Amino acid sequence: MPPRVRPVRGWRAATVAGTARESASARSIRLAVDGWPGHVAGQHIDVRLTAEDGYQATRSFSLSSAPGEAPQITVERVDDGEVSPYLVDVATDGDALEVMGPVGGYFVWQPGDDVPLLLLAGGSGIAPMRAIWRAARAHGTPVRLVYSARTADRVIFADELRSPNGPESTVHLTRERAAGFEHGRLRAEQLSALLRPGGVREPRLRAYVSGPTAFVEEAARGLIGAGLDADSLRTERFG
Ligand SMILES: Cc1cc2nc3c(=O)[nH]c(=O)nc-3n(C[C@H](O)[C@H](O)[C@H](O)COP(=O)(O)OP(=O)(O)OC[C@H]3O[C@@H](n4cnc5c(N)ncnc54)[C@H](O)[C@@H]3O)c2cc1C
């Protein structure tokens, strides 16, 4: 069977076309990209920044906008990081950068993938999930999201999650208790229940897990331990 997602090669010139604060530590950046070829939900791009002295830094960022929307990334600040503090706190409209991609043909959702979706996101791992839930819901595919953030002020896309346009979702806070949120890390029995909506095992369910490597590995292990078939699991590790 031919691959459904064509790889796109080469750096393209891009500019910052708009920014939006998403949480105390995260910001979305809309990009205007020369010759943007469009993207599939779940894909990412590589972003290359060049300083005045010629020094370059490259990092990967998932696309948080749905296919058909302008390319957008959503970046969470890593306090001692080199690139993310610039993107979250400094970059302004018109700033130039370069992008490569979109990249990725495995951690993606496309029309025709008509199975119920379970999305597990940790921290900035919510970025590709937004593209997936927007695309999947537009095609009538059921989506359940479980999102883990450290504190309430670090919940990204909080307004969209609360709105009727958001997916059915539960948000866990690992570092504080707050009304309207679950407390603590995802437990094995919770993962097991997610595979059994209404108490009945959903055999067609596909799970996507993204975020920091430790979160992804723990959640993936838990889902497999709860009986999910490895072929029904897609993971994206942010490092
Ligand atoms: C496929 C892919 C998609 C990604 N998508 C996103 C996205 O949508 N949004 C987003 O914010 N990030 C995303 N990332 C992570 C991103 O590429 C950078 O690694 C992150 O922004 C940190 O870069 P930095 O230059 O600020 O930190 P660096 O200077 O690279 O690292 C500084 C320190 O932080 C640690 N560190 C690096 N990355 C992380 C992290 N993610 N969490 C905690 N500690 C870290 C490093 O070990 C190091 O100690 C993605 C990564 C990959 C591989």
mmCIF file of C-alpha atoms and ligand atoms in Angstrom:
data_model
loop_
_atom_site.group_PDB
_atom_site.id
_atom_site.type_symbol
_atom_site.label_atom_id
_atom_site.label_comp_id
_atom_site.label_asym_id
_atom_site.label_seq_id
_atom_site.Cartn_x
_atom_site.Cartn_y
_atom_site.Cartn_z
ATOM 1 C CA MET A 1 0.000 0.000 0.000
ATOM 2 C CA PRO A 2 1.515 3.445 -0.853
ATOM 3 C CA PRO A 3 2.252 5.757 2.100
ATOM 4 C CA ARG A 4 -0.645 8.136 2.690
ATOM 5 C CA VAL A 5 1.542 10.945 3.992
ATOM 6 C CA ARG A 6 4.149 12.273 1.575
ATOM 7 C CA PRO A 7 7.442 13.426 3.103
ATOM 8 C CA VAL A 8 8.285 17.078 2.469
ATOM 9 C CA ARG A 9 11.975 18.035 2.288
ATOM 10 C CA GLY A 10 13.908 21.312 2.507
ATOM 11 C CA TRP A 11 13.852 24.452 4.635
ATOM 12 C CA ARG A 12 11.213 27.089 3.929
ATOM 13 C CA ALA A 13 11.234 30.735 4.975
ATOM 14 C CA ALA A 14 8.551 31.555 7.558
ATOM 15 C CA THR A 15 7.445 34.497 9.668
ATOM 16 C CA VAL A 16 5.546 34.766 12.919
ATOM 17 C CA ALA A 17 1.991 35.741 11.890
ATOM 18 C CA GLY A 18 0.352 35.888 15.321
ATOM 19 C CA THR A 19 0.751 34.670 18.878
ATOM 20 C CA ALA A 20 -1.666 33.676 21.651
ATOM 21 C CA ARG A 21 -0.928 33.039 25.327
ATOM 22 C CA GLU A 22 -2.280 29.562 26.184
ATOM 23 C CA SER A 23 -1.151 29.150 29.809
ATOM 24 C CA ALA A 24 1.313 30.630 32.312
ATOM 25 C CA SER A 25 4.114 28.830 30.478
ATOM 26 C CA ALA A 26 2.891 28.253 26.922
ATOM 27 C CA ARG A 27 2.127 30.202 23.804
ATOM 28 C CA SER A 28 0.771 29.364 20.360
ATOM 29 C CA ILE A 29 2.574 30.809 17.349
ATOM 30 C CA ARG A 30 0.844 31.026 14.002
ATOM 31 C CA LEU A 31 3.238 30.884 11.076
ATOM 32 C CA ALA A 32 3.149 32.220 7.546
ATOM 33 C CA VAL A 33 5.259 29.734 5.578
ATOM 34 C CA ASP A 34 6.380 30.189 1.962
ATOM 35 C CA GLY A 35 4.789 27.410 -0.118
ATOM 36 C CA TRP A 36 3.184 25.648 2.859
ATOM 37 C CA PRO A 37 1.970 22.302 1.446
ATOM 38 C CA GLY A 38 -0.690 21.639 4.117
ATOM 39 C CA HIS A 39 -0.488 19.051 6.883
ATOM 40 C CA VAL A 40 -2.119 16.015 8.450
ATOM 41 C CA ALA A 41 -3.276 16.025 12.088
ATOM 42 C CA GLY A 42 -0.492 14.815 14.378
ATOM 43 C CA GLN A 43 2.472 15.866 12.205
ATOM 44 C CA HIS A 44 5.277 18.129 13.405
ATOM 45 C CA ILE A 45 7.740 20.585 11.880
ATOM 46 C CA ASP A 46 11.362 21.363 12.559
ATOM 47 C CA VAL A 47 11.954 25.023 13.390
ATOM 48 C CA ARG A 48 15.380 26.596 12.745
ATOM 49 C CA LEU A 49 16.359 29.886 14.347
ATOM 50 C CA THR A 50 19.425 31.837 13.219
ATOM 51 C CA ALA A 51 21.057 34.445 15.471
ATOM 52 C CA GLU A 52 22.720 37.594 14.120
ATOM 53 C CA ASP A 53 26.152 35.968 14.569
ATOM 54 C CA GLY A 54 25.036 32.998 12.425
ATOM 55 C CA TYR A 55 24.515 30.558 15.317
ATOM 56 C CA GLN A 56 21.626 28.203 14.551
ATOM 57 C CA ALA A 57 19.365 26.102 16.756
ATOM 58 C CA THR A 58 16.777 23.598 15.517
ATOM 59 C CA ARG A 59 13.920 21.984 17.486
ATOM 60 C CA SER A 60 10.833 19.949 16.588
ATOM 61 C CA PHE A 61 7.324 21.225 17.343
ATOM 62 C CA SER A 62 3.996 19.526 16.713
ATOM 63 C CA LEU A 63 1.387 21.338 14.655
ATOM 64 C CA SER A 64 -1.511 22.262 16.936
ATOM 65 C CA SER A 65 -3.771 23.594 14.165
ATOM 66 C CA ALA A 66 -6.108 21.307 12.254
ATOM 67 C CA PRO A 67 -5.465 20.417 8.615
ATOM 68 C CA GLY A 68 -6.692 23.263 6.422
ATOM 69 C CA GLU A 69 -5.891 25.867 9.106
ATOM 70 C CA ALA A 70 -2.715 27.981 9.026
ATOM 71 C CA PRO A 71 0.274 26.132 10.515
ATOM 72 C CA GLN A 72 0.521 26.794 14.236
ATOM 73 C CA ILE A 73 2.815 25.465 16.947
ATOM 74 C CA THR A 74 2.198 25.572 20.704
ATOM 75 C CA VAL A 75 5.339 25.800 22.807
ATOM 76 C CA GLU A 76 5.785 25.302 26.555
ATOM 77 C CA ARG A 77 8.740 27.049 28.168
ATOM 78 C CA VAL A 78 11.548 24.791 29.464
ATOM 79 C CA ASP A 79 13.093 27.221 31.943
ATOM 80 C CA ASP A 80 16.761 26.468 31.233
ATOM 81 C CA GLY A 81 16.075 25.748 27.569
ATOM 82 C CA GLU A 82 17.742 27.424 24.622
ATOM 83 C CA VAL A 83 14.849 27.759 22.144
ATOM 84 C CA SER A 84 11.520 27.478 23.982
ATOM 85 C CA PRO A 85 11.939 30.631 26.197
ATOM 86 C CA TYR A 86 12.506 32.684 23.024
ATOM 87 C CA LEU A 87 9.408 31.278 21.320
ATOM 88 C CA VAL A 88 7.203 31.664 24.418
ATOM 89 C CA ASP A 89 8.385 35.069 25.668
ATOM 90 C CA VAL A 90 10.240 36.956 22.935
ATOM 91 C CA ALA A 91 9.175 36.133 19.366
ATOM 92 C CA THR A 92 6.870 38.768 17.852
ATOM 93 C CA ASP A 93 4.857 39.189 14.680
ATOM 94 C CA GLY A 94 7.059 39.448 11.613
ATOM 95 C CA ASP A 95 10.061 37.620 13.139
ATOM 96 C CA ALA A 96 11.774 35.402 10.575
ATOM 97 C CA LEU A 97 12.590 31.742 11.041
ATOM 98 C CA GLU A 98 12.762 28.601 8.900
ATOM 99 C CA VAL A 99 10.698 25.456 8.999
ATOM 100 C CA MET A 100 11.101 21.982 7.555
ATOM 101 C CA GLY A 101 8.162 19.691 7.088
ATOM 102 C CA PRO A 102 5.469 18.815 7.898
ATOM 103 C CA VAL A 103 7.065 15.575 9.100
ATOM 104 C CA GLY A 104 5.610 12.276 10.258
ATOM 105 C CA GLY A 105 3.372 9.504 8.928
ATOM 106 C CA TYR A 106 2.861 7.362 12.047
ATOM 107 C CA PHE A 107 1.610 9.649 14.838
ATOM 108 C CA VAL A 108 -1.173 10.974 12.602
ATOM 109 C CA TRP A 109 -4.933 10.821 12.194
ATOM 110 C CA GLN A 110 -6.621 11.036 8.791
ATOM 111 C CA PRO A 111 -10.221 10.805 7.567
ATOM 112 C CA GLY A 112 -10.983 7.114 7.095
ATOM 113 C CA ASP A 113 -9.326 6.211 10.430
ATOM 114 C CA ASP A 114 -12.848 5.739 11.757
ATOM 115 C CA VAL A 115 -12.171 4.133 15.128
ATOM 116 C CA PRO A 116 -12.877 5.709 18.536
ATOM 117 C CA LEU A 117 -9.844 7.654 19.761
ATOM 118 C CA LEU A 118 -8.286 7.855 23.209
ATOM 119 C CA LEU A 119 -5.783 10.720 23.501
ATOM 120 C CA LEU A 120 -3.385 10.842 26.486
ATOM 121 C CA ALA A 121 -1.306 14.026 26.696
ATOM 122 C CA GLY A 122 1.289 15.210 29.199
ATOM 123 C CA GLY A 123 2.243 18.921 29.320
ATOM 124 C CA SER A 124 2.956 20.322 25.837
ATOM 125 C CA GLY A 125 1.964 16.889 24.467
ATOM 126 C CA ILE A 126 -1.482 18.452 24.155
ATOM 127 C CA ALA A 127 -0.289 20.305 20.991
ATOM 128 C CA PRO A 128 -0.689 17.514 18.391
ATOM 129 C CA MET A 129 -3.793 16.285 20.209
ATOM 130 C CA ARG A 130 -5.594 19.545 19.431
ATOM 131 C CA ALA A 131 -4.979 18.993 15.714
ATOM 132 C CA ILE A 132 -6.203 15.399 16.055
ATOM 133 C CA TRP A 133 -9.357 16.170 18.053
ATOM 134 C CA ARG A 134 -10.311 19.029 15.728
ATOM 135 C CA ALA A 135 -9.837 16.881 12.608
ATOM 136 C CA ALA A 136 -11.455 13.751 14.055
ATOM 137 C CA ARG A 137 -14.465 15.547 15.538
ATOM 138 C CA ALA A 138 -15.082 17.304 12.214
ATOM 139 C CA HIS A 139 -15.523 13.807 10.741
ATOM 140 C CA GLY A 140 -17.769 12.550 13.549
ATOM 141 C CA THR A 141 -15.113 10.305 15.122
ATOM 142 C CA PRO A 142 -15.550 9.900 18.912
ATOM 143 C CA VAL A 143 -12.608 11.375 20.860
ATOM 144 C CA ARG A 144 -11.802 11.045 24.558
ATOM 145 C CA LEU A 145 -8.887 13.123 25.931
ATOM 146 C CA VAL A 146 -7.052 12.648 29.212
ATOM 147 C CA TYR A 147 -4.565 15.445 29.853
ATOM 148 C CA SER A 148 -1.987 15.699 32.603
ATOM 149 C CA ALA A 149 -0.543 19.099 33.606
ATOM 150 C CA ARG A 150 1.443 20.112 36.660
ATOM 151 C CA THR A 151 -0.800 22.923 37.900
ATOM 152 C CA ALA A 152 -4.063 24.594 36.846
ATOM 153 C CA ASP A 153 -2.240 27.640 35.427
ATOM 154 C CA ARG A 154 -0.279 25.332 33.108
ATOM 155 C CA VAL A 155 -3.350 23.805 31.463
ATOM 156 C CA ILE A 156 -3.002 24.609 27.750
ATOM 157 C CA PHE A 157 -6.158 25.218 25.627
ATOM 158 C CA ALA A 158 -8.211 25.456 28.851
ATOM 159 C CA ASP A 159 -10.976 27.492 27.162
ATOM 160 C CA GLU A 160 -11.322 25.101 24.238
ATOM 161 C CA LEU A 161 -11.382 22.097 26.572
ATOM 162 C CA ARG A 162 -14.283 23.663 28.496
ATOM 163 C CA SER A 163 -16.211 24.615 25.349
ATOM 164 C CA PRO A 164 -18.723 22.425 23.488
ATOM 165 C CA ASN A 165 -16.193 22.341 20.623
ATOM 166 C CA GLY A 166 -13.621 20.534 22.745
ATOM 167 C CA PRO A 167 -13.300 16.766 23.084
ATOM 168 C CA GLU A 168 -14.782 14.847 26.005
ATOM 169 C CA SER A 169 -11.935 15.396 28.456
ATOM 170 C CA THR A 170 -10.517 14.913 31.925
ATOM 171 C CA VAL A 171 -7.608 16.999 33.188
ATOM 172 C CA HIS A 172 -5.258 15.682 35.885
ATOM 173 C CA LEU A 173 -3.047 18.001 37.930
ATOM 174 C CA THR A 174 0.062 16.338 39.337
ATOM 175 C CA ARG A 175 1.394 19.136 41.590
ATOM 176 C CA GLU A 176 -1.715 20.695 43.154
ATOM 177 C CA ARG A 177 -5.376 20.116 43.946
ATOM 178 C CA ALA A 178 -8.001 22.349 42.348
ATOM 179 C CA ALA A 179 -11.764 22.183 41.834
ATOM 180 C CA GLY A 180 -12.793 20.682 38.499
ATOM 181 C CA PHE A 181 -9.593 18.681 38.073
ATOM 182 C CA GLU A 182 -8.502 15.144 38.941
ATOM 183 C CA HIS A 183 -5.487 14.992 41.241
ATOM 184 C CA GLY A 184 -2.343 12.937 40.727
ATOM 185 C CA ARG A 185 -0.834 10.821 37.992
ATOM 186 C CA LEU A 186 -2.914 8.480 35.872
ATOM 187 C CA ARG A 187 -3.379 5.195 37.727
ATOM 188 C CA ALA A 188 -3.550 1.684 36.241
ATOM 189 C CA GLU A 189 -7.247 1.267 37.075
ATOM 190 C CA GLN A 190 -8.047 4.588 35.375
ATOM 191 C CA LEU A 191 -6.242 3.493 32.212
ATOM 192 C CA SER A 192 -8.071 0.179 32.309
ATOM 193 C CA ALA A 193 -11.442 1.984 32.656
ATOM 194 C CA LEU A 194 -10.585 4.215 29.663
ATOM 195 C CA LEU A 195 -10.305 1.100 27.494
ATOM 196 C CA ARG A 196 -13.758 0.017 28.716
ATOM 197 C CA PRO A 197 -16.158 2.921 28.178
ATOM 198 C CA GLY A 198 -19.474 2.012 29.827
ATOM 199 C CA GLY A 199 -17.777 -1.044 31.354
ATOM 200 C CA VAL A 200 -17.438 -2.818 27.999
ATOM 201 C CA ARG A 201 -14.066 -3.301 26.276
ATOM 202 C CA GLU A 202 -13.995 -1.233 23.060
ATOM 203 C CA PRO A 203 -12.039 -3.512 20.664
ATOM 204 C CA ARG A 204 -11.581 -0.931 17.889
ATOM 205 C CA LEU A 205 -10.164 1.862 20.067
ATOM 206 C CA ARG A 206 -6.891 3.523 19.001
ATOM 207 C CA ALA A 207 -4.777 5.365 21.585
ATOM 208 C CA TYR A 208 -2.354 8.258 20.978
ATOM 209 C CA VAL A 209 0.099 9.248 23.730
ATOM 210 C CA SER A 210 2.366 12.319 23.564
ATOM 211 C CA GLY A 211 4.513 14.478 25.819
ATOM 212 C CA PRO A 212 7.697 14.126 27.888
ATOM 213 C CA THR A 213 9.369 10.734 27.432
ATOM 214 C CA ALA A 214 8.741 9.611 31.045
ATOM 215 C CA PHE A 215 5.005 10.392 30.723
ATOM 216 C CA VAL A 216 4.730 8.598 27.378
ATOM 217 C CA GLU A 217 6.534 5.490 28.577
ATOM 218 C CA GLU A 218 4.511 5.200 31.789
ATOM 219 C CA ALA A 219 1.181 5.759 30.028
ATOM 220 C CA ALA A 220 2.037 3.397 27.161
ATOM 221 C CA ARG A 221 3.113 0.684 29.592
ATOM 222 C CA GLY A 222 -0.099 1.172 31.530
ATOM 223 C CA LEU A 223 -2.307 0.909 28.431
ATOM 224 C CA ILE A 224 -0.565 -2.260 27.221
ATOM 225 C CA GLY A 225 -0.799 -3.677 30.754
ATOM 226 C CA ALA A 226 -4.532 -2.899 30.734
ATOM 227 C CA GLY A 227 -4.949 -4.964 27.577
ATOM 228 C CA LEU A 228 -4.466 -2.535 24.660
ATOM 229 C CA ASP A 229 -3.021 -4.187 21.567
ATOM 230 C CA ALA A 230 0.387 -2.671 20.626
ATOM 231 C CA ASP A 231 -0.858 -2.097 17.045
ATOM 232 C CA SER A 232 -3.561 0.211 18.457
ATOM 233 C CA LEU A 233 -1.057 2.485 20.213
ATOM 234 C CA ARG A 234 0.811 5.471 18.703
ATOM 235 C CA THR A 235 3.334 7.427 20.735
ATOM 236 C CA GLU A 236 5.241 10.712 20.299
ATOM 237 C CA ARG A 237 8.110 11.470 22.714
ATOM 238 C CA PHE A 238 9.071 15.120 23.135
ATOM 239 C CA GLY A 239 12.359 14.451 25.034
HETATM 240 C C1 LIG B 1 8.484 15.206 17.597
HETATM 241 C C2 LIG B 1 8.577 16.290 18.666
HETATM 242 C C3 LIG B 1 7.539 17.186 18.816
HETATM 243 C C4 LIG B 1 7.607 18.181 19.795
HETATM 244 N N1 LIG B 1 6.550 19.024 19.941
HETATM 245 C C5 LIG B 1 6.592 19.977 20.902
HETATM 246 C C6 LIG B 1 5.473 20.855 21.076
HETATM 247 O O1 LIG B 1 4.459 20.773 20.365
HETATM 248 N N2 LIG B 1 5.557 21.797 22.054
HETATM 249 C C7 LIG B 1 6.680 21.915 22.867
HETATM 250 O O2 LIG B 1 6.686 22.792 23.742
HETATM 251 N N3 LIG B 1 7.738 21.081 22.719
HETATM 252 C C8 LIG B 1 7.732 20.133 21.753
HETATM 253 N N4 LIG B 1 8.811 19.307 21.586
HETATM 254 C C9 LIG B 1 10.023 19.555 22.415
HETATM 255 C C10 LIG B 1 10.905 20.615 21.736
HETATM 256 O O3 LIG B 1 11.454 20.100 20.521
HETATM 257 C C11 LIG B 1 12.105 21.047 22.610
HETATM 258 O O4 LIG B 1 12.795 19.892 23.024
HETATM 259 C C12 LIG B 1 11.672 21.839 23.833
HETATM 260 O O5 LIG B 1 10.979 23.021 23.414
HETATM 261 C C13 LIG B 1 12.897 22.265 24.666
HETATM 262 O O6 LIG B 1 13.786 22.956 23.825
HETATM 263 P P1 LIG B 1 14.781 24.043 24.452
HETATM 264 O O7 LIG B 1 15.719 24.442 23.371
HETATM 265 O O8 LIG B 1 14.006 25.115 25.146
HETATM 266 O O9 LIG B 1 15.521 23.221 25.573
HETATM 267 P P2 LIG B 1 17.016 22.587 25.460
HETATM 268 O O10 LIG B 1 18.017 23.683 25.481
HETATM 269 O O11 LIG B 1 17.018 21.648 24.293
HETATM 270 O O12 LIG B 1 17.029 21.714 26.781
HETATM 271 C C14 LIG B 1 17.238 22.315 28.057
HETATM 272 C C15 LIG B 1 17.016 21.317 29.156
HETATM 273 O O13 LIG B 1 15.637 20.899 29.197
HETATM 274 C C16 LIG B 1 15.509 19.492 29.040
HETATM 275 N N5 LIG B 1 14.352 19.296 28.132
HETATM 276 C C17 LIG B 1 14.375 19.310 26.783
HETATM 277 N N6 LIG B 1 13.142 19.142 26.286
HETATM 278 C C18 LIG B 1 12.306 19.019 27.337
HETATM 279 C C19 LIG B 1 10.903 18.837 27.459
HETATM 280 N N7 LIG B 1 10.098 18.721 26.372
HETATM 281 N N8 LIG B 1 10.378 18.767 28.721
HETATM 282 C C20 LIG B 1 11.170 18.886 29.804
HETATM 283 N N9 LIG B 1 12.515 19.057 29.743
HETATM 284 C C21 LIG B 1 13.079 19.121 28.529
HETATM 285 C C22 LIG B 1 16.789 19.033 28.422
HETATM 286 O O14 LIG B 1 17.079 17.702 28.818
HETATM 287 C C23 LIG B 1 17.787 20.024 29.019
HETATM 288 O O15 LIG B 1 18.170 19.647 30.307
HETATM 289 C C24 LIG B 1 8.760 18.293 20.627
HETATM 290 C C25 LIG B 1 9.819 17.384 20.458
HETATM 291 C C26 LIG B 1 9.727 16.404 19.497
HETATM 292 C C27 LIG B 1 10.876 15.434 19.342
#
